[in-house]
Coordinates of C-alpha atoms in Angstrom, one line a residue:
M615 CA 15.6 11.6 20.1
L616 CA 15.5 9.9 16.6
S617 CA 12.1 9.7 14.9
S618 CA 10.4 6.2 14.7
A619 CA 11.0 6.1 11.0
I620 CA 14.8 6.7 11.3
L621 CA 14.9 4.2 14.2
A622 CA 13.3 1.8 11.9
L623 CA 16.1 2.4 9.2
L624 CA 18.7 1.9 11.8
V625 CA 17.5 -1.5 12.5
A626 CA 16.5 -2.5 8.9
F627 CA 19.6 -1.0 7.2
G628 CA 22.5 -1.3 9.6
P629 CA 24.4 1.4 11.6
F630 CA 25.0 4.8 10.0
V631 CA 25.3 8.3 11.6
I632 CA 22.2 10.8 11.6
G633 CA 22.5 14.3 12.5
Y634 CA 18.9 15.1 13.4
P635 CA 15.7 13.5 12.9
G636 CA 14.1 14.2 9.6
E637 CA 10.6 15.3 11.1
Y638 CA 12.1 18.0 13.4
R639 CA 12.2 21.0 10.9
G640 CA 12.2 24.1 13.2
I641 CA 15.1 24.1 15.8
G642 CA 16.8 26.6 18.1
G643 CA 16.4 29.1 21.0
F644 CA 17.3 33.0 20.5
S645 CA 17.0 34.7 17.4
G646 CA 19.8 36.9 15.7
I647 CA 17.3 38.7 13.5
R648 CA 16.9 42.5 13.9
S649 CA 19.2 43.4 16.7
N650 CA 19.7 40.1 18.3
T651 CA 16.5 40.3 20.2
Q652 CA 15.1 37.2 21.7
C653 CA 12.4 35.0 20.0
N654 CA 9.7 36.4 22.3
N655 CA 10.2 39.7 20.6
H656 CA 9.4 38.2 17.3
K657 CA 6.2 36.1 18.5
I658 CA 5.2 33.6 16.0
V659 CA 1.5 33.8 15.4
T660 CA 0.1 31.7 12.6
S661 CA -3.4 30.6 11.7
G662 CA -1.9 27.2 11.1
Y663 CA -2.6 25.2 8.1
P664 CA -6.0 25.6 6.4
R665 CA -8.9 23.0 6.0
I666 CA -9.2 22.3 2.4
R667 CA -11.7 20.7 0.1
G668 CA -11.3 17.3 -1.4
P669 CA -13.4 14.7 -3.0
R670 CA -17.0 14.7 -1.5
T671 CA -17.8 10.9 -1.4
L672 CA -15.9 7.6 -1.4
D673 CA -17.6 6.8 -4.8
D674 CA -16.4 10.0 -6.6
R675 CA -14.5 9.2 -9.8
I676 CA -11.0 10.8 -9.3
V677 CA -8.3 11.4 -12.0
I678 CA -4.8 12.0 -11.4
V679 CA -2.7 13.4 -14.2
G680 CA 0.8 12.0 -13.9
A681 CA 2.3 8.6 -12.5
G682 CA 5.6 10.0 -11.0
I683 CA 6.0 9.6 -7.3
G684 CA 3.4 12.5 -6.6
G685 CA 0.6 10.8 -8.7
V686 CA 1.3 7.3 -7.4
H687 CA 1.7 8.1 -3.8
M688 CA -1.5 10.3 -3.8
A689 CA -3.4 7.3 -5.4
S690 CA -2.1 5.1 -2.6
L691 CA -3.2 7.6 0.2
L692 CA -6.7 7.9 -1.4
K693 CA -7.0 4.1 -1.5
D694 CA -6.0 4.1 2.1
R695 CA -8.9 6.4 2.8
G696 CA -11.4 4.2 1.2
Y697 CA -11.7 5.9 -2.3
R698 CA -12.6 3.4 -4.8
N699 CA -12.5 5.0 -8.1
V700 CA -9.0 6.5 -8.8
V701 CA -7.4 6.4 -12.1
I702 CA -4.0 7.7 -13.1
L703 CA -3.2 8.9 -16.7
E704 CA 0.5 9.0 -17.7
Q705 CA 1.8 10.2 -21.0
R706 CA 5.0 8.2 -20.7
P707 CA 5.2 4.4 -21.4
E708 CA 6.1 3.7 -17.8
I709 CA 5.6 5.0 -14.2
G710 CA 8.0 6.7 -12.1
G711 CA 8.2 10.3 -13.7
K712 CA 11.6 11.9 -12.7
A713 CA 12.4 9.0 -10.5
Y714 CA 13.8 7.0 -13.3
S715 CA 16.2 4.2 -12.9
Q716 CA 17.8 1.8 -15.1
F717 CA 19.8 -1.3 -14.2
Y718 CA 22.8 -1.9 -16.1
R719 CA 26.1 -3.8 -15.4
G720 CA 25.1 -4.9 -12.0
V721 CA 23.9 -1.7 -10.5
W722 CA 20.8 0.7 -10.6
N723 CA 21.7 4.0 -12.4
E724 CA 19.6 7.0 -11.2
F725 CA 18.5 9.5 -14.0
G726 CA 16.4 11.7 -11.7
T727 CA 16.4 11.2 -8.0
V728 CA 19.9 10.2 -6.7
F729 CA 20.6 10.7 -3.0
F730 CA 18.9 9.9 0.3
S731 CA 19.6 12.3 3.2
D732 CA 18.9 12.8 6.8
I733 CA 15.5 14.5 6.2
Y734 CA 14.1 11.9 4.0
D735 CA 11.9 10.2 6.7
Q736 CA 8.8 9.8 4.6
T737 CA 10.8 8.1 1.9
A738 CA 12.1 6.0 4.5
N739 CA 8.7 4.9 5.5
L740 CA 7.9 3.9 1.8
I741 CA 11.0 2.0 1.6
K742 CA 10.2 0.2 4.8
Q743 CA 6.8 -0.7 3.6
Y744 CA 7.3 -1.5 -0.1
T745 CA 10.9 -2.3 -0.7
P746 CA 12.2 -3.6 2.6
S747 CA 15.1 -5.5 1.0
F748 CA 16.5 -2.1 -0.2
R749 CA 19.9 -1.1 1.6
I750 CA 21.2 2.5 2.3
K751 CA 24.9 2.9 1.3
S752 CA 26.9 5.5 2.7
K753 CA 27.8 8.1 0.0
A754 CA 31.6 8.7 -0.3
D755 CA 33.0 12.3 -0.5
S756 CA 32.8 14.0 -4.0
S757 CA 35.7 15.2 -5.9
V758 CA 35.6 18.8 -7.1
R759 CA 37.5 19.7 -10.3
L760 CA 38.5 23.4 -9.9
N761 CA 40.1 23.2 -13.3
D762 CA 41.8 20.5 -15.6
N763 CA 44.7 20.1 -13.3
E764 CA 43.4 20.8 -9.7
E765 CA 41.3 18.8 -7.6
T766 CA 39.9 19.2 -4.1
T767 CA 36.7 18.2 -2.0
W768 CA 33.5 20.1 -0.9
Q769 CA 34.8 19.9 2.6
R770 CA 38.0 21.8 1.9
I771 CA 36.1 24.3 -0.3
L772 CA 33.6 24.8 2.9
L773 CA 36.7 25.3 5.3
Q774 CA 38.5 27.6 2.9
N775 CA 35.5 30.0 2.8
T776 CA 36.2 30.7 6.5
R777 CA 39.7 31.9 5.5
E778 CA 41.1 30.4 8.5
T779 CA 44.5 28.4 8.3
N780 CA 43.5 26.3 11.1
P781 CA 40.9 23.8 10.1
Q782 CA 39.5 23.3 13.5
E783 CA 39.1 27.2 13.9
G784 CA 37.4 27.2 10.7
L785 CA 35.0 24.4 11.5
R786 CA 34.3 26.2 14.8
R787 CA 33.3 29.3 13.1
I788 CA 31.0 27.3 10.6
V789 CA 29.2 25.4 13.7
A790 CA 28.8 28.8 15.2
Q791 CA 27.0 30.3 12.3
L792 CA 24.9 26.9 12.0
D793 CA 24.0 27.4 15.6
R794 CA 22.9 30.7 14.8
Y795 CA 20.9 29.5 11.7
E796 CA 19.2 27.0 14.0
R797 CA 18.1 29.7 16.4
I798 CA 16.8 32.0 13.5
H799 CA 15.1 29.2 11.8
R800 CA 13.3 28.3 15.1
C801 CA 12.4 31.9 15.7
L802 CA 10.9 32.5 12.4
F803 CA 8.8 29.1 12.1
G804 CA 8.8 27.4 15.4
N805 CA 8.3 23.7 15.2
Y806 CA 6.3 21.9 12.3
S807 CA 6.3 18.4 10.9
S808 CA 5.8 19.1 7.1
E809 CA 8.4 20.6 4.7
L810 CA 6.1 23.5 4.0
M811 CA 5.6 25.3 7.4
P812 CA 2.3 27.0 8.2
R813 CA 1.9 30.4 6.5
P814 CA 4.4 32.9 8.2
T815 CA 3.1 36.1 9.6
P816 CA 3.8 39.3 7.6
D817 CA 6.9 40.3 9.7
V818 CA 8.3 36.8 9.2
M819 CA 7.5 37.1 5.4
Y820 CA 9.6 40.3 5.4
E821 CA 12.5 38.6 7.1
I822 CA 12.6 35.9 4.5
R823 CA 12.2 38.0 1.5
G824 CA 14.4 38.1 -1.5
T825 CA 17.0 35.4 -2.5
V826 CA 18.9 32.7 -0.4
L827 CA 22.0 34.7 -0.6
E828 CA 20.3 37.9 0.5
F829 CA 18.9 36.1 3.5
L830 CA 22.3 34.8 4.4
Q831 CA 23.8 38.2 4.1
R832 CA 21.2 39.9 6.4
N833 CA 21.6 37.4 9.0
D834 CA 25.4 37.1 9.1
L835 CA 25.4 33.7 7.8
L836 CA 27.6 33.8 4.7
L837 CA 29.9 30.9 5.9
L838 CA 26.9 28.7 5.3
A839 CA 26.5 30.0 1.6
P840 CA 28.7 27.1 0.1
Y841 CA 26.4 24.5 1.8
F842 CA 23.5 26.0 0.0
R843 CA 25.3 26.1 -3.4
V844 CA 26.1 22.4 -2.8
Y845 CA 22.4 21.6 -1.9
L846 CA 20.9 23.9 -4.5
T847 CA 23.0 24.7 -7.4
T848 CA 25.0 21.5 -7.8
N849 CA 21.5 19.7 -8.2
G850 CA 20.1 22.0 -10.7
Y851 CA 17.9 23.8 -8.3
G852 CA 19.0 27.2 -9.1
Y853 CA 21.6 29.7 -7.9
T854 CA 21.8 31.1 -4.4
N855 CA 21.7 34.7 -5.8
E856 CA 18.3 34.0 -7.8
T857 CA 16.4 31.3 -6.0
A858 CA 13.9 32.6 -3.3
A859 CA 14.8 32.4 0.2
I860 CA 11.9 30.2 1.1
Y861 CA 13.2 27.4 -1.0
G862 CA 16.3 27.4 0.8
L863 CA 15.0 27.4 4.2
M864 CA 12.4 24.6 3.2
W865 CA 15.0 22.4 1.5
V866 CA 18.2 23.1 3.6
P867 CA 16.9 23.4 7.1
P868 CA 19.4 23.2 9.9
P869 CA 19.5 19.4 10.2
V870 CA 20.5 19.0 6.7
I871 CA 23.5 21.1 7.3
R872 CA 24.4 19.6 10.6
G873 CA 24.1 16.2 8.8
T874 CA 27.1 17.0 6.7
L875 CA 29.2 17.6 9.9
T876 CA 28.5 13.7 10.8
P877 CA 31.2 11.0 9.9
E878 CA 28.9 9.9 7.0
N879 CA 28.3 13.4 5.8
G880 CA 24.5 13.3 5.8
F881 CA 24.0 11.5 2.4
W882 CA 23.4 8.0 1.3
L883 CA 22.9 6.3 -1.9
L884 CA 19.8 3.7 -2.3
E885 CA 21.1 0.4 -3.5
G886 CA 17.9 -0.3 -5.4
G887 CA 16.6 2.2 -8.0
F888 CA 14.1 4.9 -6.8
Q889 CA 11.8 4.2 -9.6
V890 CA 11.4 0.8 -8.3
I891 CA 9.8 2.1 -5.1
V892 CA 7.2 3.9 -7.3
K893 CA 6.6 0.7 -9.4
E894 CA 6.2 -1.3 -6.2
I895 CA 3.7 1.0 -4.7
A896 CA 1.7 0.8 -7.8
K897 CA 2.0 -3.0 -8.1
Q898 CA 1.2 -3.8 -4.3
R899 CA -1.6 -1.3 -4.3
N900 CA -3.0 -2.6 -7.7
L901 CA -3.5 1.0 -8.9
D902 CA -5.3 1.8 -12.0
I903 CA -2.6 3.4 -14.1
R904 CA -3.1 4.0 -17.9
L905 CA 0.2 4.5 -19.6
G906 CA 0.9 6.2 -23.1
V907 CA -2.1 8.3 -22.6
D908 CA -1.9 11.9 -24.2
V909 CA -4.2 14.3 -22.4
V910 CA -5.5 16.8 -24.8
Q911 CA -7.7 18.9 -22.8
I912 CA -9.3 19.3 -19.3
Q913 CA -12.5 21.1 -18.5
R914 CA -13.9 21.7 -15.1
K915 CA -17.4 22.6 -14.4
N916 CA -18.8 24.0 -11.3
G917 CA -21.3 21.7 -9.3
P918 CA -22.2 18.2 -10.2
S919 CA -21.3 18.2 -13.8
G920 CA -17.7 17.4 -12.9
V921 CA -14.4 17.4 -14.7
Y922 CA -14.2 16.3 -18.4
V923 CA -10.8 14.9 -19.6
T924 CA -10.2 14.6 -23.3
Y925 CA -7.4 12.2 -24.3
K926 CA -5.8 10.1 -26.9
P927 CA -5.3 6.3 -25.6
K928 CA -2.3 4.4 -26.3
G929 CA -2.2 2.8 -29.7
S930 CA -5.4 4.3 -30.8
P931 CA -6.2 7.2 -33.1
A932 CA -9.4 7.8 -31.3
V933 CA -10.0 10.9 -29.0
L934 CA -12.0 10.2 -26.2
T935 CA -13.7 12.4 -23.3
D936 CA -14.4 10.8 -19.9
R937 CA -16.0 12.4 -16.9
F938 CA -14.6 12.6 -13.3
D939 CA -15.6 14.2 -10.2
F940 CA -12.4 15.3 -9.0
L941 CA -9.0 16.2 -10.7
I942 CA -5.6 16.0 -9.1
L943 CA -2.5 17.6 -11.4
S944 CA 1.0 16.6 -10.6
P945 CA 3.0 17.9 -13.7
A946 CA 4.5 21.5 -13.7
M947 CA 1.5 23.7 -13.8
N948 CA 3.0 26.0 -16.2
S949 CA 3.4 23.1 -18.7
L950 CA -0.6 22.8 -18.5
F951 CA -1.6 26.1 -19.5
D952 CA -2.7 24.9 -23.1
I953 CA -4.5 21.8 -21.6
V954 CA -6.4 22.9 -18.3
D955 CA -9.0 25.6 -18.5
F956 CA -7.3 27.4 -15.4
H957 CA -9.4 29.9 -13.6
P958 CA -7.9 33.5 -13.6
K959 CA -7.3 33.1 -9.9
E960 CA -5.1 29.9 -10.6
L961 CA -3.3 31.8 -13.5
N962 CA -2.7 34.7 -11.4
I963 CA -0.4 32.4 -9.3
F964 CA 0.9 29.8 -11.9
N965 CA 1.9 32.4 -14.3
Y966 CA 4.7 33.3 -12.2
L967 CA 6.4 30.0 -12.2
V968 CA 9.7 29.7 -13.8
N969 CA 11.9 26.7 -14.4
A970 CA 15.0 25.2 -16.1
N971 CA 15.7 21.9 -18.0
Y972 CA 18.0 19.1 -17.0
V973 CA 19.7 16.5 -19.3
T974 CA 21.1 13.3 -17.9
S975 CA 23.2 11.0 -19.9
L976 CA 24.5 7.4 -19.2
V977 CA 27.7 7.0 -21.2
E978 CA 30.1 3.9 -21.5
S979 CA 33.6 4.7 -22.5
D980 CA 37.2 3.6 -21.9
I981 CA 38.4 4.8 -18.4
G982 CA 40.6 7.6 -19.1
K983 CA 41.5 10.2 -16.4
R984 CA 39.8 9.9 -13.2
T985 CA 39.4 11.8 -10.0
R986 CA 39.7 10.6 -6.4
D987 CA 35.9 9.8 -6.1
P988 CA 33.4 8.4 -8.5
Q989 CA 31.2 11.6 -8.0
V990 CA 32.6 14.5 -9.6
Y991 CA 31.7 18.3 -9.8
F992 CA 33.3 20.3 -12.6
N993 CA 33.5 23.7 -10.4
Q994 CA 34.2 25.9 -13.4
E995 CA 31.2 24.6 -15.2
I996 CA 28.6 24.9 -12.3
D997 CA 27.8 28.6 -12.9
Q998 CA 27.4 28.2 -16.6
L999 CA 23.8 27.9 -17.7
S1000 CA 24.0 26.7 -21.3
Y1001 CA 24.1 22.9 -20.7
S1002 CA 27.7 22.7 -19.6
T1003 CA 28.5 19.2 -18.0
Y1004 CA 28.9 20.1 -14.4
A1005 CA 28.8 16.8 -12.7
S1006 CA 29.2 13.0 -13.2
I1007 CA 28.8 9.9 -11.1
S1008 CA 29.7 6.3 -11.6
F1009 CA 26.9 4.4 -9.7
Y1010 CA 28.7 1.1 -9.7
H1011 CA 31.7 2.6 -7.9
A1012 CA 29.6 4.8 -5.7
K1013 CA 27.2 2.2 -4.7
N1014 CA 30.2 -0.4 -4.0
N1015 CA 32.2 2.3 -2.1
I1016 CA 35.0 2.2 -4.5
T1017 CA 36.9 5.3 -4.0
G1018 CA 40.4 6.8 -3.4
D1019 CA 43.2 5.1 -5.3
D1020 CA 40.9 2.0 -5.9
Y1021 CA 38.8 4.2 -8.1
R1022 CA 41.5 6.6 -9.5
L1023 CA 43.9 3.8 -10.5
G1024 CA 41.2 1.3 -11.4
I1025 CA 42.4 -1.3 -8.8
R1026 CA 38.9 -2.6 -8.3
E1027 CA 37.2 -2.6 -11.5
N1028 CA 34.7 -2.6 -13.2
G1029 CA 31.2 -4.1 -12.9
P1030 CA 30.4 -7.9 -12.6
D1031 CA 31.1 -8.6 -16.3
G1032 CA 34.8 -7.8 -15.9
R1033 CA 34.8 -5.5 -19.0
S1034 CA 37.3 -2.7 -18.9
Q1035 CA 35.0 0.1 -20.0
E1036 CA 33.3 2.4 -17.3
T1037 CA 29.3 3.5 -17.3
T1038 CA 29.0 6.9 -16.0
M1039 CA 26.1 9.4 -15.6
Y1040 CA 26.6 13.0 -16.9
Y1041 CA 24.6 15.9 -15.8
Q1042 CA 23.8 19.2 -17.8
Y1043 CA 21.5 22.1 -16.9
G1044 CA 20.2 24.9 -18.9
L1045 CA 17.4 27.4 -19.6
E1046 CA 16.6 26.8 -23.4
N1047 CA 14.5 24.1 -25.0
P1048 CA 16.7 20.8 -24.9
W1049 CA 14.6 19.6 -27.8
A1050 CA 15.3 22.4 -30.2
K1051 CA 17.7 21.3 -32.8
D1052 CA 20.3 24.1 -32.3
I1053 CA 20.2 23.6 -28.5
D1054 CA 20.5 19.7 -28.9
S1055 CA 23.6 20.1 -30.9
I1056 CA 25.1 22.3 -28.0
I1057 CA 24.1 19.7 -25.5
Q1058 CA 25.8 16.9 -27.4
S1059 CA 28.8 19.1 -28.1
K1060 CA 29.4 19.8 -24.6
L1061 CA 29.1 16.4 -23.4
L1062 CA 31.6 15.4 -25.9
T1063 CA 34.0 18.2 -24.7
I1064 CA 34.0 16.9 -21.1
L1065 CA 34.5 13.4 -22.5
K1066 CA 37.6 14.4 -24.4
R1067 CA 39.0 16.6 -21.6
F1068 CA 39.2 13.4 -19.4
D1069 CA 40.3 11.1 -22.2
K1070 CA 37.0 9.2 -22.4
T1071 CA 37.7 7.5 -25.6
N1072 CA 35.2 5.3 -27.5
P1073 CA 32.3 6.9 -25.7
R1074 CA 28.6 5.6 -26.6
V1075 CA 25.5 7.3 -25.1
L1076 CA 23.4 4.3 -23.8
E1077 CA 20.5 6.5 -22.7
Q1078 CA 20.0 10.2 -22.5
I1079 CA 16.7 11.9 -20.7
K1080 CA 15.8 15.4 -21.2
W1081 CA 13.8 16.6 -18.2
G1082 CA 11.7 19.6 -19.2
Y1083 CA 10.1 21.9 -16.6
Y1084 CA 12.8 20.9 -14.0
F1085 CA 12.1 22.5 -10.5
P1086 CA 9.3 24.8 -11.3
R1087 CA 9.4 27.6 -8.7
F1088 CA 8.4 31.0 -7.8
P1089 CA 11.1 33.8 -8.3
P1090 CA 11.6 36.1 -5.2
Q1091 CA 9.1 38.6 -6.3
A1092 CA 6.3 36.1 -6.4
A1093 CA 7.5 34.0 -3.5
D1094 CA 7.7 36.9 -1.3
R1095 CA 3.8 37.4 -2.0
G1096 CA 3.2 34.0 -0.3
Y1097 CA 2.1 32.0 -3.4
L1098 CA 3.1 28.7 -1.9
W1099 CA 0.5 29.4 0.8
D1100 CA -2.1 30.8 -1.5
I1101 CA -1.9 27.5 -3.5
L1102 CA -2.6 25.6 -0.2
D1103 CA -5.7 27.8 0.5
M1104 CA -6.9 27.2 -3.1
Q1105 CA -6.6 23.3 -2.9
G1106 CA -10.0 22.0 -3.8
Q1107 CA -11.8 25.2 -4.8
F1108 CA -12.0 24.4 -8.5
N1109 CA -12.5 20.6 -8.0
T1110 CA -8.8 20.3 -8.2
W1111 CA -5.9 19.5 -6.0
Y1112 CA -2.4 20.6 -7.1
I1113 CA 0.5 18.3 -6.2
G1114 CA 4.1 17.7 -7.2
S1115 CA 7.1 20.1 -7.7
S1116 CA 5.0 23.2 -8.7
V1117 CA 3.7 23.8 -5.2
C1118 CA 6.7 22.5 -2.9
F1119 CA 10.1 21.4 -3.7
E1120 CA 11.3 19.1 -6.5
S1121 CA 12.5 16.1 -4.7
F1122 CA 11.2 12.6 -4.0
E1123 CA 10.7 13.3 -0.2
S1124 CA 9.1 16.9 -0.8
V1125 CA 6.3 15.6 -3.1
V1126 CA 5.6 12.7 -0.6
E1127 CA 5.5 15.2 2.3
Y1128 CA 3.2 17.5 0.6
N1129 CA 0.7 14.8 -0.4
N1130 CA 0.7 13.7 3.5
L1131 CA 0.1 17.3 4.3
L1132 CA -3.0 17.4 2.1
M1133 CA -4.4 14.3 3.4
K1134 CA -4.2 15.7 6.9
L1135 CA -5.9 18.9 5.8
K1136 CA -8.7 17.4 3.9
H1137 CA -12.1 17.8 5.6

């Protein structure tokens, strides 16, 4: 049965196919792990989720650092609980964080969060509550450029991985491994409603050790490896041979892969901008958000003396210090080492975080050469870390379902203004500091290279965003120690909650789900 949130979406947004309800994370029957024994031979015994400390009274002064979806959503939840003194400090001149959208030539262009999928039930609730006029549009297939002259689709690549000449037999083998993955997932974690499952037992932690690819290899699930590559690598979330298995198991549970086998492929585009949702939450809840604030130092004291935040207000040379009772941090924790007086216990965990950087560029140019679909992955570039341009999407065409020959040949063009130029978002991913002068020159050069390759003449970069500390995550050796659950146990111990992508997964849905989990666990 579909969850109530998804049923509401069906009514509000019209018919589209959903593979599984987003709230049902653990699915299955029998396990294939360790000699094909049944689940009851690997009995799931967990202590459940811990009770965590939070603000002591409704009059406590609470400061949230960061006005992305994590910080804004958390402030709204605290307001629901009756907390009266919540302030958000944001360094940027506007709210939204990595949910950054710009309206240009008749469409919202997404610089951060892009897609909506089957598991976004919490996001669906927010859309229904705050932006009910938004519509979800089915996402067309993506073109994959194998090289400059050869083009295919992800579906063909996924089937080719089975090495079957008969597509039906190839699909049957994929479904068989997906069924197996469902059973294993259920046996390891049972049923749970949040993205982060309760702390696994030691033997389950052993089963999920290592990288995503190693987990798939151990469990004879390699036909699913391309799906994990699509969800992880092509979205800038790391490679399957270096990303800890737990992130794949959290972010690509069986319902996500099952959704790709539905007629609508399990993905949708949001007609309105994701940033608009964040702004609407802030506006409708009348949240106290202070923009352009540069936080210089945060000192926490045990007992009633509280949390002291030193900051530079917008447009003022003054340096001020304010006292609060409770602190909530949403930026990447490893970006705060020079600001927050982290306790050795916190540093013992957060020091292990690694991350990459992400660059998104909105470019207007002449049409040049096109693929079959308005979203393109440059397959030969995906595995190159040094800011190669590995993906692009024309949001006007994607959100208006202009694909196939209509897109390739320019039959249906090209925005409400009728101009012949196209506007396209380009994505680059790398490890080096993107603000460094020598690295910036590499970024711009590689963007120009892909434009020239496809004859995108007269290019003009309308806006370029560099996202530092993209997807802060624990590498396998740290994830295997259970640090994600250690953070959950530590919540509130130092007058502090940690939210955002450092403690879950970097997606709009993930940070919302983690916030909801914290509010459920607060005592």
